GROMACS .gro file of C-alpha atoms in nm:
model
  195
    1UNK     CA    1  -0.004  -0.001  -0.007
    2UNK     CA    2   0.121   0.351  -0.068
    3UNK     CA    3   0.165   0.549   0.252
    4UNK     CA    4  -0.155   0.723   0.364
    5UNK     CA    5  -0.363   0.601   0.070
    6UNK     CA    6  -0.546   0.324   0.238
    7UNK     CA    7  -0.541   0.144  -0.106
    8UNK     CA    8  -0.302  -0.115  -0.238
    9UNK     CA    9  -0.049   0.021  -0.490
   10UNK     CA   10  -0.186  -0.222  -0.758
   11UNK     CA   11  -0.526  -0.070  -0.731
   12UNK     CA   12  -0.404   0.272  -0.781
   13UNK     CA   13  -0.181   0.163  -1.077
   14UNK     CA   14  -0.473  -0.016  -1.238
   15UNK     CA   15  -0.674   0.296  -1.215
   16UNK     CA   16  -0.395   0.502  -1.376
   17UNK     CA   17  -0.372   0.270  -1.661
   18UNK     CA   18  -0.751   0.250  -1.703
   19UNK     CA   19  -0.750   0.636  -1.726
   20UNK     CA   20  -0.473   0.625  -1.989
   21UNK     CA   21  -0.664   0.359  -2.186
   22UNK     CA   22  -0.982   0.565  -2.178
   23UNK     CA   23  -0.803   0.864  -2.347
   24UNK     CA   24  -0.678   0.643  -2.646
   25UNK     CA   25  -0.865   0.670  -2.976
   26UNK     CA   26  -1.130   0.402  -3.017
   27UNK     CA   27  -0.936   0.195  -3.277
   28UNK     CA   28  -0.634   0.179  -3.052
   29UNK     CA   29  -0.843   0.085  -2.751
   30UNK     CA   30  -0.984  -0.201  -2.957
   31UNK     CA   31  -0.636  -0.323  -3.060
   32UNK     CA   32  -0.516  -0.312  -2.710
   33UNK     CA   33  -0.824  -0.502  -2.595
   34UNK     CA   34  -0.776  -0.761  -2.864
   35UNK     CA   35  -0.416  -0.796  -2.775
   36UNK     CA   36  -0.501  -0.836  -2.404
   37UNK     CA   37  -0.749  -1.102  -2.498
   38UNK     CA   38  -0.510  -1.276  -2.742
   39UNK     CA   39  -0.222  -1.328  -2.491
   40UNK     CA   40  -0.010  -1.523  -2.725
   41UNK     CA   41  -0.102  -1.413  -3.074
   42UNK     CA   42   0.108  -1.203  -3.293
   43UNK     CA   43   0.039  -0.840  -3.405
   44UNK     CA   44  -0.073  -0.956  -3.752
   45UNK     CA   45  -0.334  -1.192  -3.590
   46UNK     CA   46  -0.454  -0.937  -3.352
   47UNK     CA   47  -0.492  -0.676  -3.627
   48UNK     CA   48  -0.670  -0.932  -3.850
   49UNK     CA   49  -0.922  -1.024  -3.572
   50UNK     CA   50  -0.973  -0.648  -3.495
   51UNK     CA   51  -1.048  -0.585  -3.852
   52UNK     CA   52  -0.823  -0.274  -3.867
   53UNK     CA   53  -0.603  -0.346  -4.163
   54UNK     CA   54  -0.224  -0.364  -4.157
   55UNK     CA   55  -0.122  -0.002  -4.067
   56UNK     CA   56   0.089  -0.033  -3.755
   57UNK     CA   57   0.019   0.338  -3.687
   58UNK     CA   58  -0.304   0.247  -3.515
   59UNK     CA   59  -0.081   0.133  -3.223
   60UNK     CA   60   0.108   0.462  -3.204
   61UNK     CA   61  -0.105   0.620  -2.929
   62UNK     CA   62  -0.076   0.326  -2.699
   63UNK     CA   63   0.307   0.317  -2.765
   64UNK     CA   64   0.332   0.694  -2.697
   65UNK     CA   65   0.148   0.671  -2.380
   66UNK     CA   66   0.391   0.395  -2.259
   67UNK     CA   67   0.137   0.134  -2.234
   68UNK     CA   68   0.269  -0.122  -2.504
   69UNK     CA   69   0.546  -0.168  -2.740
   70UNK     CA   70   0.563  -0.376  -3.054
   71UNK     CA   71   0.877  -0.603  -3.037
   72UNK     CA   72   0.942  -0.886  -3.291
   73UNK     CA   73   0.587  -0.888  -3.415
   74UNK     CA   74   0.426  -0.913  -3.091
   75UNK     CA   75   0.257  -0.681  -2.851
   76UNK     CA   76   0.447  -0.631  -2.510
   77UNK     CA   77   0.247  -0.472  -2.231
   78UNK     CA   78   0.458  -0.241  -2.032
   79UNK     CA   79   0.306  -0.389  -1.706
   80UNK     CA   80   0.070  -0.671  -1.638
   81UNK     CA   81  -0.184  -0.428  -1.506
   82UNK     CA   82  -0.215  -0.264  -1.846
   83UNK     CA   83  -0.322  -0.590  -1.991
   84UNK     CA   84  -0.565  -0.657  -1.698
   85UNK     CA   85  -0.706  -0.302  -1.706
   86UNK     CA   86  -0.752  -0.322  -2.078
   87UNK     CA   87  -0.932  -0.651  -2.068
   88UNK     CA   88  -1.133  -0.627  -1.744
   89UNK     CA   89  -1.209  -0.253  -1.801
   90UNK     CA   90  -1.391  -0.343  -2.132
   91UNK     CA   91  -1.761  -0.433  -2.127
   92UNK     CA   92  -1.817  -0.815  -2.139
   93UNK     CA   93  -1.969  -0.778  -2.490
   94UNK     CA   94  -1.653  -0.631  -2.628
   95UNK     CA   95  -1.444  -0.899  -2.461
   96UNK     CA   96  -1.666  -1.169  -2.599
   97UNK     CA   97  -1.642  -1.018  -2.948
   98UNK     CA   98  -1.269  -0.999  -2.914
   99UNK     CA   99  -1.249  -1.380  -2.844
  100UNK     CA  100  -1.500  -1.459  -3.116
  101UNK     CA  101  -1.300  -1.260  -3.379
  102UNK     CA  102  -0.974  -1.414  -3.259
  103UNK     CA  103  -1.123  -1.765  -3.286
  104UNK     CA  104  -1.229  -1.696  -3.636
  105UNK     CA  105  -0.887  -1.594  -3.765
  106UNK     CA  106  -0.704  -1.878  -3.590
  107UNK     CA  107  -0.877  -2.166  -3.795
  108UNK     CA  108  -0.532  -2.311  -3.875
  109UNK     CA  109  -0.444  -2.335  -3.483
  110UNK     CA  110  -0.725  -2.555  -3.336
  111UNK     CA  111  -0.576  -2.540  -2.982
  112UNK     CA  112  -0.566  -2.155  -2.958
  113UNK     CA  113  -0.889  -2.134  -3.137
  114UNK     CA  114  -1.068  -2.367  -2.874
  115UNK     CA  115  -0.949  -2.152  -2.587
  116UNK     CA  116  -1.089  -1.838  -2.749
  117UNK     CA  117  -1.416  -2.038  -2.821
  118UNK     CA  118  -1.428  -2.137  -2.473
  119UNK     CA  119  -1.398  -1.778  -2.353
  120UNK     CA  120  -1.706  -1.692  -2.552
  121UNK     CA  121  -1.896  -2.003  -2.423
  122UNK     CA  122  -2.175  -1.910  -2.183
  123UNK     CA  123  -2.318  -2.232  -2.042
  124UNK     CA  124  -2.303  -2.555  -2.242
  125UNK     CA  125  -2.182  -2.602  -2.617
  126UNK     CA  126  -2.086  -2.942  -2.741
  127UNK     CA  127  -1.867  -2.802  -3.021
  128UNK     CA  128  -1.663  -2.606  -2.773
  129UNK     CA  129  -1.645  -2.898  -2.525
  130UNK     CA  130  -1.532  -3.125  -2.825
  131UNK     CA  131  -1.274  -2.866  -2.945
  132UNK     CA  132  -1.125  -2.847  -2.599
  133UNK     CA  133  -1.107  -3.227  -2.567
  134UNK     CA  134  -0.907  -3.242  -2.881
  135UNK     CA  135  -0.686  -2.964  -2.748
  136UNK     CA  136  -0.632  -3.172  -2.427
  137UNK     CA  137  -0.534  -3.480  -2.641
  138UNK     CA  138  -0.279  -3.275  -2.835
  139UNK     CA  139  -0.134  -3.134  -2.513
  140UNK     CA  140  -0.112  -3.474  -2.365
  141UNK     CA  141   0.068  -3.614  -2.677
  142UNK     CA  142   0.336  -3.335  -2.634
  143UNK     CA  143   0.375  -3.417  -2.255
  144UNK     CA  144   0.174  -3.117  -2.143
  145UNK     CA  145  -0.039  -3.296  -1.877
  146UNK     CA  146  -0.120  -2.990  -1.679
  147UNK     CA  147  -0.238  -2.806  -2.004
  148UNK     CA  148  -0.434  -3.131  -2.095
  149UNK     CA  149  -0.594  -3.129  -1.751
  150UNK     CA  150  -0.709  -2.761  -1.781
  151UNK     CA  151  -0.865  -2.824  -2.130
  152UNK     CA  152  -1.029  -3.127  -2.002
  153UNK     CA  153  -1.179  -2.932  -1.699
  154UNK     CA  154  -1.301  -2.647  -1.926
  155UNK     CA  155  -1.442  -2.908  -2.188
  156UNK     CA  156  -1.633  -3.056  -1.892
  157UNK     CA  157  -1.770  -2.730  -1.796
  158UNK     CA  158  -1.881  -2.664  -2.153
  159UNK     CA  159  -2.027  -2.999  -2.211
  160UNK     CA  160  -2.408  -3.035  -2.228
  161UNK     CA  161  -2.382  -3.358  -2.057
  162UNK     CA  162  -2.443  -3.326  -1.686
  163UNK     CA  163  -2.239  -3.643  -1.617
  164UNK     CA  164  -1.941  -3.478  -1.787
  165UNK     CA  165  -1.978  -3.168  -1.577
  166UNK     CA  166  -2.003  -3.361  -1.253
  167UNK     CA  167  -1.714  -3.588  -1.320
  168UNK     CA  168  -1.485  -3.315  -1.456
  169UNK     CA  169  -1.468  -3.461  -1.801
  170UNK     CA  170  -1.354  -3.799  -1.712
  171UNK     CA  171  -1.623  -3.973  -1.891
  172UNK     CA  172  -1.539  -3.777  -2.205
  173UNK     CA  173  -1.190  -3.926  -2.182
  174UNK     CA  174  -1.353  -4.284  -2.203
  175UNK     CA  175  -1.561  -4.212  -2.515
  176UNK     CA  176  -1.541  -4.436  -2.807
  177UNK     CA  177  -1.255  -4.262  -2.972
  178UNK     CA  178  -1.016  -4.404  -2.707
  179UNK     CA  179  -1.034  -4.739  -2.520
  180UNK     CA  180  -0.873  -4.757  -2.180
  181UNK     CA  181  -0.619  -5.027  -2.146
  182UNK     CA  182  -0.688  -5.022  -1.753
  183UNK     CA  183  -1.043  -4.992  -1.649
  184UNK     CA  184  -1.195  -4.657  -1.577
  185UNK     CA  185  -1.287  -4.650  -1.213
  186UNK     CA  186  -1.394  -4.397  -0.951
  187UNK     CA  187  -1.344  -4.093  -1.169
  188UNK     CA  188  -1.016  -4.152  -1.338
  189UNK     CA  189  -0.876  -4.352  -1.649
  190UNK     CA  190  -0.532  -4.446  -1.629
  191UNK     CA  191  -0.373  -4.590  -1.940
  192UNK     CA  192  -0.501  -4.523  -2.293
  193UNK     CA  193  -0.501  -4.702  -2.638
  194UNK     CA  194  -0.631  -4.553  -2.960
  195UNK     CA  195  -0.931  -4.730  -3.119
   0.00000   0.00000   0.00000
């Protein structure tokens, strides 16, 4: 906390960044929001999703304000609270649109597309659940077991099947596309074999 402020320094910084973001031109705010939602996407992907063309000058007001820099084709936020302030300071419908637009331009990258689709998912959607399950499978094949677990958990949350949601996606892992070598029991499947 700052002396005499009664509020944490991070809260004051977030307010400062939010104020700076509000003073940016609308197109620049949109780009910064899309970059905040994108997390790992390059500048070209962010600009394509935002539908603003290819003129890097649209980023200039945010760069001049010291909020971001463009480095090696990527957006670098000057502080994590700039990203957080841009994302959480935007209305929900604009965040949803950003993820929807990012998913649309990421057709060639099913894993990242699935996570943007999941960010848009309100309630249950089988297509999103299936895309996340495929993402989990890819992550598991690469040894990314934590990422696979996260994708399966979110898949279960998006699944219209109540049993999937209740068991955290475990039943989805025992679906016909794979056959357990060891039996599924008490909520977890252990070894897998492709059908």
